[in-house]
mmCIF file with all atom_site columns, C-alpha atoms in Angstrom:
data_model
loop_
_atom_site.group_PDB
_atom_site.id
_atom_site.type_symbol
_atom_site.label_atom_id
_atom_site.label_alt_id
_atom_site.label_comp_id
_atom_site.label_asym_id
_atom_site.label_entity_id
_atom_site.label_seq_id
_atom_site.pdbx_PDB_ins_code
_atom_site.Cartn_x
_atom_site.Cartn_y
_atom_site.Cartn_z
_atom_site.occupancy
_atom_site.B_iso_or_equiv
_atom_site.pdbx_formal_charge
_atom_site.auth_seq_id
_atom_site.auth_comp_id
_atom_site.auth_asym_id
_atom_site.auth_atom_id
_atom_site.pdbx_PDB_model_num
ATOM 1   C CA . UNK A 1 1   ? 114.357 78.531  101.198 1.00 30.00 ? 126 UNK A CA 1
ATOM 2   C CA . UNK A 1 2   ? 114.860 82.405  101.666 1.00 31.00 ? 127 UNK A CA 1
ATOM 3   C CA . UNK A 1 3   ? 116.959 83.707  104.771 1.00 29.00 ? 128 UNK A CA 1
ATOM 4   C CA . UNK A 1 4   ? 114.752 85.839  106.944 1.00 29.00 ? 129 UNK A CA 1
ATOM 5   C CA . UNK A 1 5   ? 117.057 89.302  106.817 1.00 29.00 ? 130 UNK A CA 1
ATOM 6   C CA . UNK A 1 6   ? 115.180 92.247  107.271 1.00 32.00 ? 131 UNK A CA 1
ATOM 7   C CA . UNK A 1 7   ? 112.199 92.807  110.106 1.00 31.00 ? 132 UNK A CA 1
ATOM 8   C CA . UNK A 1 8   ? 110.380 96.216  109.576 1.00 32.00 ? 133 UNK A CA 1
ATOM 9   C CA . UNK A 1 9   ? 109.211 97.026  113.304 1.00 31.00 ? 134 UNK A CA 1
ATOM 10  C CA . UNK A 1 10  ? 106.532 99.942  113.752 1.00 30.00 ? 135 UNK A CA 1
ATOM 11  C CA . UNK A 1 11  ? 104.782 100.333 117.138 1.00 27.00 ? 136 UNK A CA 1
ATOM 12  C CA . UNK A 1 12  ? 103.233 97.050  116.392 1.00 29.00 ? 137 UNK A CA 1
ATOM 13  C CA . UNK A 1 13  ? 105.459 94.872  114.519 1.00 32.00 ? 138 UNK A CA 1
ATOM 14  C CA . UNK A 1 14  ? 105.338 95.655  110.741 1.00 41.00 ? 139 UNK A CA 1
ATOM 15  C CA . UNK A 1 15  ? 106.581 92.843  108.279 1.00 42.00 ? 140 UNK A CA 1
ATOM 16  C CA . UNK A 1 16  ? 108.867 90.713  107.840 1.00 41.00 ? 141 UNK A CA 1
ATOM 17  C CA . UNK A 1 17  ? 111.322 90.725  104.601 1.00 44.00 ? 142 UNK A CA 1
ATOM 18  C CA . UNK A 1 18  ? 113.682 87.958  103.328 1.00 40.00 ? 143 UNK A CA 1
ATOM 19  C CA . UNK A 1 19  ? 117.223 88.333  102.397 1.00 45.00 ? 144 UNK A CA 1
ATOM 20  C CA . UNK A 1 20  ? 118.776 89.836  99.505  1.00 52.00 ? 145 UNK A CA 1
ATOM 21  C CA . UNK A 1 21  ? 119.129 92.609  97.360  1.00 72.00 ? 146 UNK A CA 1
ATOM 22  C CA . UNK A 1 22  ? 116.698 91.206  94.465  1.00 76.00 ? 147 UNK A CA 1
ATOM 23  C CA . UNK A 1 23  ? 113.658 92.217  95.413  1.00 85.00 ? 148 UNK A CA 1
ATOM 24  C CA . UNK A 1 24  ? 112.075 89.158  94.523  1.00 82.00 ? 149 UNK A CA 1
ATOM 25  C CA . UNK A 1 25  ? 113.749 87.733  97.241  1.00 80.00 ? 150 UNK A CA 1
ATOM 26  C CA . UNK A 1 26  ? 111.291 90.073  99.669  1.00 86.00 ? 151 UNK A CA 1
ATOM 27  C CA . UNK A 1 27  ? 108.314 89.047  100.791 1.00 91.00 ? 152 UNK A CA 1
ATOM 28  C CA . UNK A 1 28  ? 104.915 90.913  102.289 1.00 94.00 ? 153 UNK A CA 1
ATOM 29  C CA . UNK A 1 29  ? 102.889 88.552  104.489 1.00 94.00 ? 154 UNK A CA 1
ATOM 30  C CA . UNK A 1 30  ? 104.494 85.432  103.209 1.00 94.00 ? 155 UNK A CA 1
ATOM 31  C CA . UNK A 1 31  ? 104.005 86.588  99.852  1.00 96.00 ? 156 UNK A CA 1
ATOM 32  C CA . UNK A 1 32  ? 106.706 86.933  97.019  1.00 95.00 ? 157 UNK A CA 1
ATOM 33  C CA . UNK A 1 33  ? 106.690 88.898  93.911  1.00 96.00 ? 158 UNK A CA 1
ATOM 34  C CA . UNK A 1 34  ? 106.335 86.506  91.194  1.00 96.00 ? 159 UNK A CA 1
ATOM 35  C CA . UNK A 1 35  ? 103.837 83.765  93.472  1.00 97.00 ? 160 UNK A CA 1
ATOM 36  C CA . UNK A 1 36  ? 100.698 82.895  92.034  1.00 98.00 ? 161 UNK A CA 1
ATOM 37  C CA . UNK A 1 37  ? 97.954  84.856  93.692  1.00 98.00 ? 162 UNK A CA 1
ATOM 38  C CA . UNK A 1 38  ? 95.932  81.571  93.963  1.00 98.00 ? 163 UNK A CA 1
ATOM 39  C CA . UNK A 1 39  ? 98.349  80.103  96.172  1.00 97.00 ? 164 UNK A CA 1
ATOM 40  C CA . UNK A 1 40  ? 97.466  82.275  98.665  1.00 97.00 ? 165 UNK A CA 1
ATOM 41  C CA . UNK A 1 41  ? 94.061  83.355  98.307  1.00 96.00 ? 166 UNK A CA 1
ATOM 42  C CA . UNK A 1 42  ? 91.043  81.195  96.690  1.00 97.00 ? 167 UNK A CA 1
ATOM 43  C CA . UNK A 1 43  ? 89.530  82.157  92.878  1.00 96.00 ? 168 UNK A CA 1
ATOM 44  C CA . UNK A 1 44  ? 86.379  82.900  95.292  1.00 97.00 ? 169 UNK A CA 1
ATOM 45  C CA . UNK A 1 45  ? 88.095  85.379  97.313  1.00 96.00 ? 170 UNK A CA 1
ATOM 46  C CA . UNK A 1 46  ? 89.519  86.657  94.878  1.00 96.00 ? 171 UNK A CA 1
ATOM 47  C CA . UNK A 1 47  ? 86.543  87.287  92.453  1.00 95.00 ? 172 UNK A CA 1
ATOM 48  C CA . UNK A 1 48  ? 84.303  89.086  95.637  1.00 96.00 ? 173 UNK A CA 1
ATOM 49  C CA . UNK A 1 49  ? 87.351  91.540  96.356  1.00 95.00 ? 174 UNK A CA 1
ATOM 50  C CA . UNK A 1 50  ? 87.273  92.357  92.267  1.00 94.00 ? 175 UNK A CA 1
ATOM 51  C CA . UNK A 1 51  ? 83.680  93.649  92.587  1.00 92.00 ? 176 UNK A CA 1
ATOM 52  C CA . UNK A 1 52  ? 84.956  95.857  95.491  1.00 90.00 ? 177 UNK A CA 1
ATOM 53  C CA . UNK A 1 53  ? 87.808  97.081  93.581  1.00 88.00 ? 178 UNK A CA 1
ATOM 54  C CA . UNK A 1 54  ? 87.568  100.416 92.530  1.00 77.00 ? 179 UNK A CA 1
ATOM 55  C CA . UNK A 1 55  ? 90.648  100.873 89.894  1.00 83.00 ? 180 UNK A CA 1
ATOM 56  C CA . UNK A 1 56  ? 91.352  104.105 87.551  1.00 81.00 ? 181 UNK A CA 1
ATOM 57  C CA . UNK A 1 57  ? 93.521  102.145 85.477  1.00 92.00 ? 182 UNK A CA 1
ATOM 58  C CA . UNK A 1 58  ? 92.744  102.090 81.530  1.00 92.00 ? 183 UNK A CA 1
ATOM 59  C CA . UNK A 1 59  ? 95.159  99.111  80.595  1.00 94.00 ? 184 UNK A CA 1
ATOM 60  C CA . UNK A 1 60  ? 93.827  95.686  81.454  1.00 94.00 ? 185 UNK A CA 1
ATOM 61  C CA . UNK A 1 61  ? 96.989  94.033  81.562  1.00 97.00 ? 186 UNK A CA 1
ATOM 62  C CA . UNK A 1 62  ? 97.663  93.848  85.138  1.00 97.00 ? 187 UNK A CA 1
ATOM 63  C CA . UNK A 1 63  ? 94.541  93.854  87.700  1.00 96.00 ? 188 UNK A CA 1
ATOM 64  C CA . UNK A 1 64  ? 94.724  95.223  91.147  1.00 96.00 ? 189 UNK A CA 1
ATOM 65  C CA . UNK A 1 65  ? 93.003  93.873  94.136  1.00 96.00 ? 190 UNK A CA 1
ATOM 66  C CA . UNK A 1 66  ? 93.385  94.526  97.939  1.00 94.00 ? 191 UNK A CA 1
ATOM 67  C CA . UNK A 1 67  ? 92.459  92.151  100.986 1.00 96.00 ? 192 UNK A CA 1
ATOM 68  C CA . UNK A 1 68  ? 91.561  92.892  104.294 1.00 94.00 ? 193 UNK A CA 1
ATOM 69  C CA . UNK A 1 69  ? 94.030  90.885  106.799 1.00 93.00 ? 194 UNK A CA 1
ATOM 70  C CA . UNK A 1 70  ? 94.370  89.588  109.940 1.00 85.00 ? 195 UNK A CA 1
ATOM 71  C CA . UNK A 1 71  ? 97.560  90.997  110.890 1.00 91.00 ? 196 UNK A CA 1
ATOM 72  C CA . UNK A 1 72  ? 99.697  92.578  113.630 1.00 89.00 ? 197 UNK A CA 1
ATOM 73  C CA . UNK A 1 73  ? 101.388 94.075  111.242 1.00 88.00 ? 198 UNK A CA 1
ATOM 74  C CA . UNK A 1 74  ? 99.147  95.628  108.131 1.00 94.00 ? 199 UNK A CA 1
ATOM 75  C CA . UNK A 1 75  ? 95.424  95.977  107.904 1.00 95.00 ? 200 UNK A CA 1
ATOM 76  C CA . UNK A 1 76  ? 94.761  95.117  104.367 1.00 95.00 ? 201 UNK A CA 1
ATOM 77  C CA . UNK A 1 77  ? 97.215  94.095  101.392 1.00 97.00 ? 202 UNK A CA 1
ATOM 78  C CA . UNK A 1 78  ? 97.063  94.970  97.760  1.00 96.00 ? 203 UNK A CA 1
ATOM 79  C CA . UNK A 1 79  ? 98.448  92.927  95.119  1.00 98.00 ? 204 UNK A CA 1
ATOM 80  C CA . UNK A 1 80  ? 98.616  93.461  91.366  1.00 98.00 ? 205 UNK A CA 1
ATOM 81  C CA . UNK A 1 81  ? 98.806  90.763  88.771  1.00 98.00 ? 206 UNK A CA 1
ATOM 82  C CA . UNK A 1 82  ? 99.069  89.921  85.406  1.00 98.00 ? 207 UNK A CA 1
ATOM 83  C CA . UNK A 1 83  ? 95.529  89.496  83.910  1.00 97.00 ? 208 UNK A CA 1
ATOM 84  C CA . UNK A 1 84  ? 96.748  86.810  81.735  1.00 97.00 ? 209 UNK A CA 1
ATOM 85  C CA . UNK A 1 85  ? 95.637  83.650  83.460  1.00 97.00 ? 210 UNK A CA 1
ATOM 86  C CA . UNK A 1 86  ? 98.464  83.063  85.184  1.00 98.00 ? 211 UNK A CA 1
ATOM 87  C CA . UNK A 1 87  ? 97.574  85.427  88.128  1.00 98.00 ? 212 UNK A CA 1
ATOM 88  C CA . UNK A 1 88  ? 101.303 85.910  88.455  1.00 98.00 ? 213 UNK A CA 1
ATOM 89  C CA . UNK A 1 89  ? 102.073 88.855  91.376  1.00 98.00 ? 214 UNK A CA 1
ATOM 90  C CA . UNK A 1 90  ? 104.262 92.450  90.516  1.00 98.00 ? 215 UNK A CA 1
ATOM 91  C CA . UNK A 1 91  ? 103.656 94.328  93.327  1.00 98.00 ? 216 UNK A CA 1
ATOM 92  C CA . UNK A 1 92  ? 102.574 93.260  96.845  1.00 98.00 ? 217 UNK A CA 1
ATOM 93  C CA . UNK A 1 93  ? 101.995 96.118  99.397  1.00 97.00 ? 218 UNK A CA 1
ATOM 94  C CA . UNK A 1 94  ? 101.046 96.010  103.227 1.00 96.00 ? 219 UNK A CA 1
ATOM 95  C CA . UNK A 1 95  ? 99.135  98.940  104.593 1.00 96.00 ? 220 UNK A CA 1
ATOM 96  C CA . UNK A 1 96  ? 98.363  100.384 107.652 1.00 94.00 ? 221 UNK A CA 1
ATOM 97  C CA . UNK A 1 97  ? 95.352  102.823 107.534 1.00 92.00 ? 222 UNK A CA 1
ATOM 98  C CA . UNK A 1 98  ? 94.534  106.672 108.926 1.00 90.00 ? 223 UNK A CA 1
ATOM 99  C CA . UNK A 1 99  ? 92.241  109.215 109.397 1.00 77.00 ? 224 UNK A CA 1
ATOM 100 C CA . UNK A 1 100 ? 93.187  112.815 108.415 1.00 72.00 ? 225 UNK A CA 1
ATOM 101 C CA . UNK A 1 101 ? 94.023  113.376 112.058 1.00 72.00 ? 226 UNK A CA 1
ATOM 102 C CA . UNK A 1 102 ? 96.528  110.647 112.132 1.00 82.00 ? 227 UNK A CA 1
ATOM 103 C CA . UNK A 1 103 ? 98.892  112.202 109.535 1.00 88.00 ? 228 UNK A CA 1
ATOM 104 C CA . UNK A 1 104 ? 101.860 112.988 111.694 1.00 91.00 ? 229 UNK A CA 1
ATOM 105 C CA . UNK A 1 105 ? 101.733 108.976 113.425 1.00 93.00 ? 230 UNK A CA 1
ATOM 106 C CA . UNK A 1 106 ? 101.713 107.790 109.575 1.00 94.00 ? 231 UNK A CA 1
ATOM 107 C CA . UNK A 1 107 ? 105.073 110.126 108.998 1.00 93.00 ? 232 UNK A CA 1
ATOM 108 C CA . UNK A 1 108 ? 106.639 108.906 112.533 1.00 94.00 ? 233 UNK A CA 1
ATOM 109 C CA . UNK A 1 109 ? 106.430 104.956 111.422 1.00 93.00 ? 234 UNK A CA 1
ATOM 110 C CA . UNK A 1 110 ? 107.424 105.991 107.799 1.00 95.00 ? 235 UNK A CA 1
ATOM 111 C CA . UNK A 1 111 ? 110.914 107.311 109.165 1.00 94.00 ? 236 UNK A CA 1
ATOM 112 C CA . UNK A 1 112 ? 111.135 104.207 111.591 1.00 93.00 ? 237 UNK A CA 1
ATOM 113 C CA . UNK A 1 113 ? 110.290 101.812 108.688 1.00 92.00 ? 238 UNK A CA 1
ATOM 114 C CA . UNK A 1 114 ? 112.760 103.896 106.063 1.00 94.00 ? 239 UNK A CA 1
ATOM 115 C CA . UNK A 1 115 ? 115.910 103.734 108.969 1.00 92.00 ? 240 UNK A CA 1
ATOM 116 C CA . UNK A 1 116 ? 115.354 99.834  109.405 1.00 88.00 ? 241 UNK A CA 1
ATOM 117 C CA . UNK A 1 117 ? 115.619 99.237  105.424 1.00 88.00 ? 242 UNK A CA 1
ATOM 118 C CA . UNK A 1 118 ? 118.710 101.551 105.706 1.00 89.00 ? 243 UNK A CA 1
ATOM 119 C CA . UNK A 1 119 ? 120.087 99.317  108.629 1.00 88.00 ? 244 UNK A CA 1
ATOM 120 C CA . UNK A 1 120 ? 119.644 96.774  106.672 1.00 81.00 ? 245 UNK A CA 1
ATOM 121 C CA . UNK A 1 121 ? 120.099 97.188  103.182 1.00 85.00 ? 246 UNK A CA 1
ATOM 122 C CA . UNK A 1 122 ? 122.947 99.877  103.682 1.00 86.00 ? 247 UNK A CA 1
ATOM 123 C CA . UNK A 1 123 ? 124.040 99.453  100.017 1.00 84.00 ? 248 UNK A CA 1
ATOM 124 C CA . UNK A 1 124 ? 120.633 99.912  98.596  1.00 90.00 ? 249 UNK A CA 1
ATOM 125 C CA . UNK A 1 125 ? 120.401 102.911 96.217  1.00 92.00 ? 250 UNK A CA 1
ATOM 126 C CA . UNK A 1 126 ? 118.014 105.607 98.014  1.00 94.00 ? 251 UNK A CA 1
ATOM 127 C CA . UNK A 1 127 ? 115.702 107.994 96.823  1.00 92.00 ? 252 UNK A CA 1
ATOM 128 C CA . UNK A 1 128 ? 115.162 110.195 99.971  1.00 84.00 ? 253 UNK A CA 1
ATOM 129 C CA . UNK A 1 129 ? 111.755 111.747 101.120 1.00 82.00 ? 254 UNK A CA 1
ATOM 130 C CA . UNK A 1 130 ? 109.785 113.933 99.253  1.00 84.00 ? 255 UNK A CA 1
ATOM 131 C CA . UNK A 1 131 ? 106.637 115.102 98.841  1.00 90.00 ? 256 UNK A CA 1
ATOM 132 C CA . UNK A 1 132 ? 104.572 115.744 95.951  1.00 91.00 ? 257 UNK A CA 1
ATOM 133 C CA . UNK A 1 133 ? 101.100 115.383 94.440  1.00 91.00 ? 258 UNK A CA 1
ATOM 134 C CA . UNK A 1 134 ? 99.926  112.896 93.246  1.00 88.00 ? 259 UNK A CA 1
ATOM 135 C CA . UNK A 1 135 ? 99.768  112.095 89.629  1.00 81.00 ? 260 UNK A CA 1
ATOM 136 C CA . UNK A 1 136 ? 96.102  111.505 88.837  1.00 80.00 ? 261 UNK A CA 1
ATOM 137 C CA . UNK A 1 137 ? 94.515  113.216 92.179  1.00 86.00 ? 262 UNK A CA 1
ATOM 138 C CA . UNK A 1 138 ? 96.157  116.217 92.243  1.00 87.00 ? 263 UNK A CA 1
ATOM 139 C CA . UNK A 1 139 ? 94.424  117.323 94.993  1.00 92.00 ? 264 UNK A CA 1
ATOM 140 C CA . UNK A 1 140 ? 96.901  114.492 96.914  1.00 93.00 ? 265 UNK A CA 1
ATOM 141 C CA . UNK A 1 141 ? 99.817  114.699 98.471  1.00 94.00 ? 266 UNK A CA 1
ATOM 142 C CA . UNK A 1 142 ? 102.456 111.555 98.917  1.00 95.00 ? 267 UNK A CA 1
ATOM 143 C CA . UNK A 1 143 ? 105.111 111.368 100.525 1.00 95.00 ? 268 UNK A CA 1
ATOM 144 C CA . UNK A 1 144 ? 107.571 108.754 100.067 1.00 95.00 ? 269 UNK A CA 1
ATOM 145 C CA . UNK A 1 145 ? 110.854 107.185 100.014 1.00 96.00 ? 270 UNK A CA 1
ATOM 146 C CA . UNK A 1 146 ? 112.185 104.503 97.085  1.00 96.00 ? 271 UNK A CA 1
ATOM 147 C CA . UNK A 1 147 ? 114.972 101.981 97.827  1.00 95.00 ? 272 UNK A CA 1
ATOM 148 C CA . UNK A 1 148 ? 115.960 100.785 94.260  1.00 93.00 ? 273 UNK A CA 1
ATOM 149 C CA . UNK A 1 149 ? 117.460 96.896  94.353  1.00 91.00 ? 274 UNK A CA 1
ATOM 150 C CA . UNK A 1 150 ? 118.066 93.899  91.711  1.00 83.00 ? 275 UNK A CA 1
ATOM 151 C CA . UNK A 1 151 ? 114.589 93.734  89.603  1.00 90.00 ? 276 UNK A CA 1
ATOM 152 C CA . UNK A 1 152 ? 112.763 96.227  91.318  1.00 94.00 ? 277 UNK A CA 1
ATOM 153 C CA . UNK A 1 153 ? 112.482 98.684  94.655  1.00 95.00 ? 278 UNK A CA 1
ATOM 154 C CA . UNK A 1 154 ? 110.829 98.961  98.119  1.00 96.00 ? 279 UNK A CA 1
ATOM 155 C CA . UNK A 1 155 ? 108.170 101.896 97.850  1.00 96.00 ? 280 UNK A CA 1
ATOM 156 C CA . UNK A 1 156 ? 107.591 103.215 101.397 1.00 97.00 ? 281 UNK A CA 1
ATOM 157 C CA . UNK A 1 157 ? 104.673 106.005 101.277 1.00 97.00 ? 282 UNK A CA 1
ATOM 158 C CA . UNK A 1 158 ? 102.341 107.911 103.237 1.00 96.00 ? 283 UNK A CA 1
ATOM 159 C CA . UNK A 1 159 ? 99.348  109.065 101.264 1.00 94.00 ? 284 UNK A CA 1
ATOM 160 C CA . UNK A 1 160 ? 97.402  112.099 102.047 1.00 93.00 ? 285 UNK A CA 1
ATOM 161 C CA . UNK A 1 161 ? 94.019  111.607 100.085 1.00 92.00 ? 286 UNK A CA 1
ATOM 162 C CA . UNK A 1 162 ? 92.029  114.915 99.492  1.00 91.00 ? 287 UNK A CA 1
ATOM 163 C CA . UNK A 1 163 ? 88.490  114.806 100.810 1.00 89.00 ? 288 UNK A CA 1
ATOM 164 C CA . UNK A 1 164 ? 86.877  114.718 97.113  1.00 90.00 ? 289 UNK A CA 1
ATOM 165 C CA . UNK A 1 165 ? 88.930  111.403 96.214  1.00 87.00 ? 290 UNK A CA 1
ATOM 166 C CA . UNK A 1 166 ? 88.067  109.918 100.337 1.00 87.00 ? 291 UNK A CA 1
ATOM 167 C CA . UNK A 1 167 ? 84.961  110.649 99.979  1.00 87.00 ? 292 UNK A CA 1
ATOM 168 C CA . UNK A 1 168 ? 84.117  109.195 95.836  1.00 87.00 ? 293 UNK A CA 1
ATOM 169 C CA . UNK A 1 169 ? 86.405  105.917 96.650  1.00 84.00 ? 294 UNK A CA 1
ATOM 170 C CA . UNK A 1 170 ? 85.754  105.118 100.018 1.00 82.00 ? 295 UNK A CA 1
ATOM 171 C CA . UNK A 1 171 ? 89.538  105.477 100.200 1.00 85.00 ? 296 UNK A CA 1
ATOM 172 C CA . UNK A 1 172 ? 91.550  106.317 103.697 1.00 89.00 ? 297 UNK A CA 1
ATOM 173 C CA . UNK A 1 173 ? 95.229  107.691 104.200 1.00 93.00 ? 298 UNK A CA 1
ATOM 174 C CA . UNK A 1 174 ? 97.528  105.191 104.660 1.00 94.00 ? 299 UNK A CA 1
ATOM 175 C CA . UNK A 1 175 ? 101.566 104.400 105.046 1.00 96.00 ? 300 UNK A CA 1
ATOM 176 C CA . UNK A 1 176 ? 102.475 101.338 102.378 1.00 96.00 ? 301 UNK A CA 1
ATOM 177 C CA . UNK A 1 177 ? 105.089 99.449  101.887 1.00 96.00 ? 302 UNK A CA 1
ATOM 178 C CA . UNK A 1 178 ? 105.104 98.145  98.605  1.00 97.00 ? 303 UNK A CA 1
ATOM 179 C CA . UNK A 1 179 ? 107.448 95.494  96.756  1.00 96.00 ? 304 UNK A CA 1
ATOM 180 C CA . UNK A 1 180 ? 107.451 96.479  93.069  1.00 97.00 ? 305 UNK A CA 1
ATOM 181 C CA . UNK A 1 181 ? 108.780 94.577  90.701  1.00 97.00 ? 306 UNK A CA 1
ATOM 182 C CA . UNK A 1 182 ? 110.434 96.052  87.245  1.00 96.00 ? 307 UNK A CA 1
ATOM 183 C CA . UNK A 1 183 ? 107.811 94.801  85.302  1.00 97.00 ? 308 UNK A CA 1
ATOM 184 C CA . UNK A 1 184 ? 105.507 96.421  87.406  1.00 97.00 ? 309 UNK A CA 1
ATOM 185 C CA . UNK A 1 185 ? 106.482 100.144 87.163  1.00 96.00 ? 310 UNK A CA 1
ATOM 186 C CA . UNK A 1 186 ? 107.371 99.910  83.235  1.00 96.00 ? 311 UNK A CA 1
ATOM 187 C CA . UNK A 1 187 ? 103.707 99.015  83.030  1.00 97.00 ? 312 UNK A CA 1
ATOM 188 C CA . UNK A 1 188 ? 102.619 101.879 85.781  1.00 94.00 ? 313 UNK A CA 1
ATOM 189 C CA . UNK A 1 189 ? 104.731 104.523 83.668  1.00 93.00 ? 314 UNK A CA 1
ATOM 190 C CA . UNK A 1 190 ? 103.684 103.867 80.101  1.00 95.00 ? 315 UNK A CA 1
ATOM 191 C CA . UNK A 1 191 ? 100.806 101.382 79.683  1.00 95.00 ? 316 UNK A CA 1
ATOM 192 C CA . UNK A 1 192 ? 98.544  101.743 83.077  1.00 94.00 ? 317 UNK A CA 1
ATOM 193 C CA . UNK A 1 193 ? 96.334  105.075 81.766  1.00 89.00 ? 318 UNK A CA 1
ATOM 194 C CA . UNK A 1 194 ? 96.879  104.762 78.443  1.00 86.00 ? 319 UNK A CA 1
#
């Protein structure tokens, strides 16, 4: 069973993490990279959150999907998975949503979330803040902070979306925190828009 070690508080209670320094050890909602997506949400849920999906990726490899929750702590989760049948999870992130107003609140609970992983997980390797645009919308602006552990990282992040990518996706600013699994980013860096 895995040790309860790490409790991200924002103003209202963000997630709670298990122990360790292998991220699979982590979880988001009860959920653990690795699970089975059908052990926590039904082939019918899943399929009607597919056709609501908007995704840019070109590889079909791993899918990516994103549930509305009912939460104290996140507002919707998104989960990728392998597309192979066995629906197997690589990255789970929580989010809380903003409007373009909001900006400065999603950088306050950033910096509240990024000093509890530091309190800790003191010996995690850290990437520290920066911002820069984003990859595909360059338009966007992220700013973020990686802790790198055994098999993966924590991704903490709050996105900036420019108006023309808001407006085409139906997409809002948000803060994440993401669980990422190795397998996961080799796939985002060399095989996702290929």
């Amino acid at each position: 069973m895995k040790r309860l070690l790490l409790i991200l508080v924002l103003t209202f209670s963000l997630q709670t993490l298990s122990k360790g320094d292998d991220i699979r050890d982590f979880q988001i909602e009860g959920i653990s990279l690795g699970d089975n997506l059908l052990d926590h949400f039904s082939i019918e849920e899943l399929k009607k959150q597919l056709k609501k999906t908007d995704s840019t990726y070109t590889s079909k490899k791993i899918k990516r999907t994103w549930f509305v929750i009912n939460s104290d702590s996140y507002e919707q989760i998104t989960v990728h998975y392998k597309n192979d049948g066995s629906y197997k999870i690589v990255n789970i992130g929580g989010t809380i949503l903003y409007n373009k107003d909001n900006m400065s609140e999603c950088f306050v609970k950033m910096d509240k979330v990024v000093n509890d992983v530091e309190v800790q997980l003191p010996s995690a390797k850290k990437i520290d803040k920066r911002k820069r645009k984003h990859s595909r919308y360059t338009k966007t602006y992220i700013t973020n902070v990686v802790f790198k552990l055994k098999k993966g990282e924590i991704y903490i992040a709050c996105t900036d979306w420019d108006k023309d990518t808001e407006n085409k996706f139906k997409w809002n600013d948000h803060l994440s925190v993401e669980l990422d699994s190795l397998e996961f980013l080799k796939w985002l860096n060399n095989e996702a828009y290929k």
